[in-house]
Tab-separated table of N, CA and C in Angstrom:
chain	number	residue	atom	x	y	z
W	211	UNK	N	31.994	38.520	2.488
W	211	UNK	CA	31.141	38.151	3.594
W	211	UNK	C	29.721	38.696	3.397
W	212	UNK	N	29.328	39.452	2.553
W	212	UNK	CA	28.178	40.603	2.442
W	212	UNK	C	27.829	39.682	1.923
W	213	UNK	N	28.552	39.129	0.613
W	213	UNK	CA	27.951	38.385	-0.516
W	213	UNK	C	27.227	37.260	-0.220
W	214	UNK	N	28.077	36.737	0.864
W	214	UNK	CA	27.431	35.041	1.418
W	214	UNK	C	26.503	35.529	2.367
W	215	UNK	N	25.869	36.788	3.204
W	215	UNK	CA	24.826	36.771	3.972
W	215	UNK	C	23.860	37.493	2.867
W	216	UNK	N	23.908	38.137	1.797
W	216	UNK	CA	22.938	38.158	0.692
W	216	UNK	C	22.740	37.143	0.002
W	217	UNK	N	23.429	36.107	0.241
W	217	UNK	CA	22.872	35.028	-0.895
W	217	UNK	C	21.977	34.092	0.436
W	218	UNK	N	22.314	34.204	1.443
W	218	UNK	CA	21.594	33.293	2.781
W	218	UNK	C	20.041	33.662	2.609
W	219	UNK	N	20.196	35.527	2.566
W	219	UNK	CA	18.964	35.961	2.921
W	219	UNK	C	17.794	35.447	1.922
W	220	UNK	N	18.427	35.455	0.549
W	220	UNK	CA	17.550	35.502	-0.844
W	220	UNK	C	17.076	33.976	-0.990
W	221	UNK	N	18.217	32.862	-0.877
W	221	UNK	CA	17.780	31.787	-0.857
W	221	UNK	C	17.601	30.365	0.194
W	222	UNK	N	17.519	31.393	1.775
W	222	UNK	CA	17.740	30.484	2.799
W	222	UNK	C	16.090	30.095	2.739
W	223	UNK	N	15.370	30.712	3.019
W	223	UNK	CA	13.911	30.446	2.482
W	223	UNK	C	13.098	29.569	1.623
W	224	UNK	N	13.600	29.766	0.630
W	224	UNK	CA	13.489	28.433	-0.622
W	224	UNK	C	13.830	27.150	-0.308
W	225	UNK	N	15.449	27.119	0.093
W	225	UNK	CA	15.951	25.975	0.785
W	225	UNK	C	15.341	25.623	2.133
W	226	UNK	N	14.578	26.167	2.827
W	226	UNK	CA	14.217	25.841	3.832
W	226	UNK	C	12.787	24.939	3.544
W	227	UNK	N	12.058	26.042	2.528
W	227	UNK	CA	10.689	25.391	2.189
W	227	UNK	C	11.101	23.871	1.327
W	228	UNK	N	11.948	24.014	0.396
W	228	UNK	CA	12.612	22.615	-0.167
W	228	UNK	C	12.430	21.331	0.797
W	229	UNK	N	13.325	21.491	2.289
W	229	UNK	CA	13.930	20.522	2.869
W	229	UNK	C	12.548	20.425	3.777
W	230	UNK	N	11.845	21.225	4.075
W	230	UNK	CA	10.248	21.157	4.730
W	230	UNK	C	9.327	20.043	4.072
W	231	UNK	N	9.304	20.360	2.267
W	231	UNK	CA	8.589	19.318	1.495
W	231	UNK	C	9.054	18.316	1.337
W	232	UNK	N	10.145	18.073	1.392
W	232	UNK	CA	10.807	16.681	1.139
W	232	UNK	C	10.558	15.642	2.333
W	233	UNK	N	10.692	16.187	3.441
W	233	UNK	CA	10.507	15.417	4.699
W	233	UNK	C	8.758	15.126	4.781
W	234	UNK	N	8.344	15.790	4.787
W	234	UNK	CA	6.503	16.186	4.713
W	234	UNK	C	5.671	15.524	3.885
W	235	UNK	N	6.511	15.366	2.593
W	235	UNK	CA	5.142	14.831	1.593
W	235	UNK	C	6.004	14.123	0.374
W	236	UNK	N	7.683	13.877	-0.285
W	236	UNK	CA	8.607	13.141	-1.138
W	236	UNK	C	8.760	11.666	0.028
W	237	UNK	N	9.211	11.985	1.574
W	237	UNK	CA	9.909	10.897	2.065
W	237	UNK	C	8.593	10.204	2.167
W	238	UNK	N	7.702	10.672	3.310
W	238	UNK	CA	6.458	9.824	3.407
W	238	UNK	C	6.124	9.085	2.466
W	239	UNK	N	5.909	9.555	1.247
W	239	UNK	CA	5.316	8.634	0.151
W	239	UNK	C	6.084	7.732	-0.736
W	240	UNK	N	7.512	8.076	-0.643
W	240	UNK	CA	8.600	6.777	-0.877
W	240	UNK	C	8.314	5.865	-0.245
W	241	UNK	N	8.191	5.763	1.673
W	241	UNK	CA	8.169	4.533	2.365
W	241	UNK	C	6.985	3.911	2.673
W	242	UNK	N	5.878	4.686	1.658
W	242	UNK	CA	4.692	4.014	1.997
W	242	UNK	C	4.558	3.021	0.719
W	243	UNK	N	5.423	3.867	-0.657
W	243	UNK	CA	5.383	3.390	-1.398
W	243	UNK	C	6.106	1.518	-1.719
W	244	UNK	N	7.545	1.654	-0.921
W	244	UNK	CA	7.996	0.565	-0.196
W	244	UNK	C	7.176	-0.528	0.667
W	245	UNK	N	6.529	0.103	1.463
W	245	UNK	CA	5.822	-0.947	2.438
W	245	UNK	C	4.916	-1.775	1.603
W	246	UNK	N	4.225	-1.013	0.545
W	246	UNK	CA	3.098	-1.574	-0.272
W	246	UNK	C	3.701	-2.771	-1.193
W	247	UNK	N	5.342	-2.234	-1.594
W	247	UNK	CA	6.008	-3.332	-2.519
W	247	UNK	C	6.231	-4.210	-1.968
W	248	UNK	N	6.668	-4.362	-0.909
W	248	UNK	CA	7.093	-5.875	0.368
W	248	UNK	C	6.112	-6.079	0.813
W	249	UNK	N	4.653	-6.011	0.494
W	249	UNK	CA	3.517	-6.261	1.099
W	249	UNK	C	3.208	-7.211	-0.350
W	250	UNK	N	3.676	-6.679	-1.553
W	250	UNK	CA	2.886	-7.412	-2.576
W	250	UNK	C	3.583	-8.827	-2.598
W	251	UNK	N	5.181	-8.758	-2.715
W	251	UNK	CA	6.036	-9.601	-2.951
W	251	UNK	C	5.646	-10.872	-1.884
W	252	UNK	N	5.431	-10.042	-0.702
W	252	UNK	CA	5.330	-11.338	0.439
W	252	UNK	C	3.249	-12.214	0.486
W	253	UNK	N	2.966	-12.007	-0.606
W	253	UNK	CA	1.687	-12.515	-0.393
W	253	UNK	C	1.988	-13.913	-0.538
W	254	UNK	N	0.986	-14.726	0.247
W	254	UNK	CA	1.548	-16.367	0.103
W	254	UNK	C	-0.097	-17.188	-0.017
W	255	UNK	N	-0.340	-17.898	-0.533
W	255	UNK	CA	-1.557	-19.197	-0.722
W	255	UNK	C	-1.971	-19.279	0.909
W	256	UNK	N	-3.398	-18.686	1.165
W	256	UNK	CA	-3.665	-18.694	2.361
W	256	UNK	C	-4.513	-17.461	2.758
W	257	UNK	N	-3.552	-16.275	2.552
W	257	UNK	CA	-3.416	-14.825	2.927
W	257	UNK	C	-5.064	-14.447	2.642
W	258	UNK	N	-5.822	-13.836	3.442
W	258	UNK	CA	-6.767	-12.849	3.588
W	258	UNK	C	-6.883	-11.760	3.368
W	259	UNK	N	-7.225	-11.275	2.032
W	259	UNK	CA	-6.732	-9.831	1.206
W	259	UNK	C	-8.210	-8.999	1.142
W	260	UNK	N	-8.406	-8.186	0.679
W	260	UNK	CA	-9.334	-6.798	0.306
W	260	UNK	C	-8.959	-6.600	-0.627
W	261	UNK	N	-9.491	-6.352	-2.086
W	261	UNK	CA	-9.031	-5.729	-3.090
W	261	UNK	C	-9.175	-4.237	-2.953
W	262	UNK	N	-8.841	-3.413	-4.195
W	262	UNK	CA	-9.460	-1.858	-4.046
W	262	UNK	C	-10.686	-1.596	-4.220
W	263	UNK	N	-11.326	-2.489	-4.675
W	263	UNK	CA	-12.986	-2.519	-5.446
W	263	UNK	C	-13.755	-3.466	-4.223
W	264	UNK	N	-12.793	-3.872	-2.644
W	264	UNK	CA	-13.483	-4.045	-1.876
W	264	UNK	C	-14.016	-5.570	-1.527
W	265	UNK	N	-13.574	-6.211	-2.221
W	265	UNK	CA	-13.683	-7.408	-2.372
W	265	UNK	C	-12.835	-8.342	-1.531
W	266	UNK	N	-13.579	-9.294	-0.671
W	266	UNK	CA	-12.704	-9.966	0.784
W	266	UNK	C	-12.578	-11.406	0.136
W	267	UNK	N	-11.506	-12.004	0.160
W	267	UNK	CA	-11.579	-13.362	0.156
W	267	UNK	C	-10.002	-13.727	0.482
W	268	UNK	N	-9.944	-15.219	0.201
W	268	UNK	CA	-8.531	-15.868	0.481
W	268	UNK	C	-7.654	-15.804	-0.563
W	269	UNK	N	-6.343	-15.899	-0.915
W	269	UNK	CA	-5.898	-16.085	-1.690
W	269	UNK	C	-5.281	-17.442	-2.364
W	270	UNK	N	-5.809	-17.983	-3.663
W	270	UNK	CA	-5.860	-19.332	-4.007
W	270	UNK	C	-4.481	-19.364	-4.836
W	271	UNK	N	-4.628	-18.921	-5.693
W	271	UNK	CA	-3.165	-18.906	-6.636
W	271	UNK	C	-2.519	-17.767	-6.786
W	272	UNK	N	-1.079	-17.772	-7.008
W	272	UNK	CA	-0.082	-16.745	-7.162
W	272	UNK	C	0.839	-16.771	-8.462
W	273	UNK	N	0.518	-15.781	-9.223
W	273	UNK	CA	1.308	-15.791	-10.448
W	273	UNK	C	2.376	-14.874	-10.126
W	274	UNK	N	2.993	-14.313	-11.469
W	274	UNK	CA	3.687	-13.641	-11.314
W	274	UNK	C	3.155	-12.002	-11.607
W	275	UNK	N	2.122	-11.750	-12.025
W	275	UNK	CA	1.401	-10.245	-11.712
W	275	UNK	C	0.277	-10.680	-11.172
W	276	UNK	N	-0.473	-11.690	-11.208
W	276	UNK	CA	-1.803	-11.720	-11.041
W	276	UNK	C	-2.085	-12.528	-10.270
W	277	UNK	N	-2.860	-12.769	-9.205
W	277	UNK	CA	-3.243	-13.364	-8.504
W	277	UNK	C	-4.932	-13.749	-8.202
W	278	UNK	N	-5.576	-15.463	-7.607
W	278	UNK	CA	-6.488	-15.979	-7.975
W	278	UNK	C	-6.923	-15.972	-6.803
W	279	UNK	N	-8.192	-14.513	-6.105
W	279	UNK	CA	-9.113	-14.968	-4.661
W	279	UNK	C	-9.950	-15.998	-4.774
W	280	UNK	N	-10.019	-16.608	-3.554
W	280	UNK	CA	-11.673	-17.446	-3.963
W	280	UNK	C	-12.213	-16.473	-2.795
W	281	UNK	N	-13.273	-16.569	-3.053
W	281	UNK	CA	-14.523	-15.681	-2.599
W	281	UNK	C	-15.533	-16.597	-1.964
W	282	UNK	N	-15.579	-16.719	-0.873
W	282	UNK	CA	-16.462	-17.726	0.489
W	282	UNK	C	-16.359	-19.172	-0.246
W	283	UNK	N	-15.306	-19.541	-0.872
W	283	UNK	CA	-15.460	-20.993	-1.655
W	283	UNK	C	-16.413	-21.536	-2.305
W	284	UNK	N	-17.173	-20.295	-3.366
W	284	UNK	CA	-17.967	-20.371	-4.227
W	284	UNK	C	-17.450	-19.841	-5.850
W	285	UNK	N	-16.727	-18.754	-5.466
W	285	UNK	CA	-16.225	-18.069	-6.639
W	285	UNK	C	-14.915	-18.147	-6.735
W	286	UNK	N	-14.187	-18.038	-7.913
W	286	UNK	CA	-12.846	-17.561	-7.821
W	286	UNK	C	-12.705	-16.261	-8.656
W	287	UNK	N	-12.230	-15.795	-8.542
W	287	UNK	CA	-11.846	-13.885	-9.227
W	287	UNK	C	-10.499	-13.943	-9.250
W	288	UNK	N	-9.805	-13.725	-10.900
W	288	UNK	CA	-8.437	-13.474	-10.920
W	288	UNK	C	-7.979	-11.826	-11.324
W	289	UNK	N	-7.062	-11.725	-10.287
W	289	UNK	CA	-6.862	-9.925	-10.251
W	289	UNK	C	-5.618	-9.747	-10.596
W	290	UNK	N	-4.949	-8.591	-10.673
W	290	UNK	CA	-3.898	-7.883	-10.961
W	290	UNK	C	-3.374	-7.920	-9.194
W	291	UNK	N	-1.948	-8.545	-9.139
W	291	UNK	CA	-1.757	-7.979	-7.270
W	291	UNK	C	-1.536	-6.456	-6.845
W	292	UNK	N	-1.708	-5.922	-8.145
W	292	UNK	CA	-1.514	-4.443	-7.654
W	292	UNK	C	-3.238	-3.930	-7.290
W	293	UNK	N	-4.126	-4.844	-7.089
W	293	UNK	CA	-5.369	-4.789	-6.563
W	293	UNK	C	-6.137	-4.447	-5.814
W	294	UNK	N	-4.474	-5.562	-5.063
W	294	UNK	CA	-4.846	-5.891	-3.650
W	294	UNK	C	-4.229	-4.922	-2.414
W	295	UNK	N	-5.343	-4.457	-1.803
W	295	UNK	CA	-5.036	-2.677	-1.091
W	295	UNK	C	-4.471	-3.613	0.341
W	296	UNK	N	-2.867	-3.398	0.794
W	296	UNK	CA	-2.460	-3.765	1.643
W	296	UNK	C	-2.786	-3.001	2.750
W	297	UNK	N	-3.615	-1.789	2.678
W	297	UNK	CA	-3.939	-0.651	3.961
W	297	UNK	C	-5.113	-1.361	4.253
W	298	UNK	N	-6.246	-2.107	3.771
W	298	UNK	CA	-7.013	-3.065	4.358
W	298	UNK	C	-6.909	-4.306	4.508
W	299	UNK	N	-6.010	-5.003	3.979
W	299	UNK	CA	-5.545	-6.210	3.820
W	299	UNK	C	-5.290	-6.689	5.222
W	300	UNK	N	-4.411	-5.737	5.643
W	300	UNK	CA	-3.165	-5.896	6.963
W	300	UNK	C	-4.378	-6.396	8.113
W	301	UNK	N	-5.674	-5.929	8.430
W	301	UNK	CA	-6.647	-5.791	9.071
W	301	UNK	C	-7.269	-7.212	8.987
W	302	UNK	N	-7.480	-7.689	8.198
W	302	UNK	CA	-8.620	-8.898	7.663
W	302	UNK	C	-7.985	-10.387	8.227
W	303	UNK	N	-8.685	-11.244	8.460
W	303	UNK	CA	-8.275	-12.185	8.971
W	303	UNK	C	-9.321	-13.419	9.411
W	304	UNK	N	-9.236	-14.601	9.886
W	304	UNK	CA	-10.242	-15.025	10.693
W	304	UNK	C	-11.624	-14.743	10.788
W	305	UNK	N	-11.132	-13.806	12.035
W	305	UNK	CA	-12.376	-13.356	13.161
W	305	UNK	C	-13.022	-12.395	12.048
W	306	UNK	N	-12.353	-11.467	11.207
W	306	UNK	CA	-13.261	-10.616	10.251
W	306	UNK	C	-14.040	-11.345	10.006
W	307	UNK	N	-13.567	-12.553	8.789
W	307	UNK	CA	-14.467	-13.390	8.074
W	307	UNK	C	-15.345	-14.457	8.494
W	308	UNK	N	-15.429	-14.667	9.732
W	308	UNK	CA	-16.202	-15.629	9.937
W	308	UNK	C	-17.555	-15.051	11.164
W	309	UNK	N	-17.000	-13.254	11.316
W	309	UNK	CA	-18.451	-12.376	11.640
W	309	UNK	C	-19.735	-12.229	10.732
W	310	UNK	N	-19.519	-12.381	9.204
W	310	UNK	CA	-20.094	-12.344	8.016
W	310	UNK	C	-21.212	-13.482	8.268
W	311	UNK	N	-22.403	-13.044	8.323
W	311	UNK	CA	-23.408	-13.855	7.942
W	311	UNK	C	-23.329	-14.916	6.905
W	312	UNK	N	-23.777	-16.590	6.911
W	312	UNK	CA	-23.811	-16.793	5.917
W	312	UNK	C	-24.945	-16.930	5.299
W	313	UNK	N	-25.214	-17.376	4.380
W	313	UNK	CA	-26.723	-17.587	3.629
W	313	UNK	C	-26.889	-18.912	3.333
């Protein structure tokens, strides 16, 4: 009985800080990491994206890694879909794009 409340004391701590980080900063970034994958998979001909380099347009074609914005229906830009930042993406739409001045 000594033995099992000396082994509590020495490594209840460790295990505690363990199961602290895992919840805190391993789980979080698994399911963000998830959300971002079912965010890429579900992009469809239409969709209103942001790249990481900031770049707003529609999405014209869909490959199987890469995907083709057009850009105010002047340009087209073909990207990698791992590009395309779904933490601004989710936001963009419509009313974003049609606040934009045109020239």
């Amino acid at each position: 009985m000594e033995n099992l409340q000396g082994l509590l004391e020495n490594f209840g701590p460790l295990l505690l800080i363990i199961v602290v980080f895992y919840f805190f900063m391993i789980r979080p970034q698994m399911k963000k990491a998830k959300e971002a994958k079912k965010f890429k998979e579900n992009l469809k001909k239409g969709d209103h994206v942001v790249t990481i380099g900031g770049i707003h347009g529609k999405l014209d074609e869909l490959n199987d890694t890469t995907v083709v914005i057009d850009i105010n229906g002047k340009f087209k830009l073909t990207v990698e879909r791992s590009a395309i930042s779904p933490e601004y993406s989710k936001g963009t739409g419509e009313s974003t794009l049609a606040q934009q001045p045109r020239k």
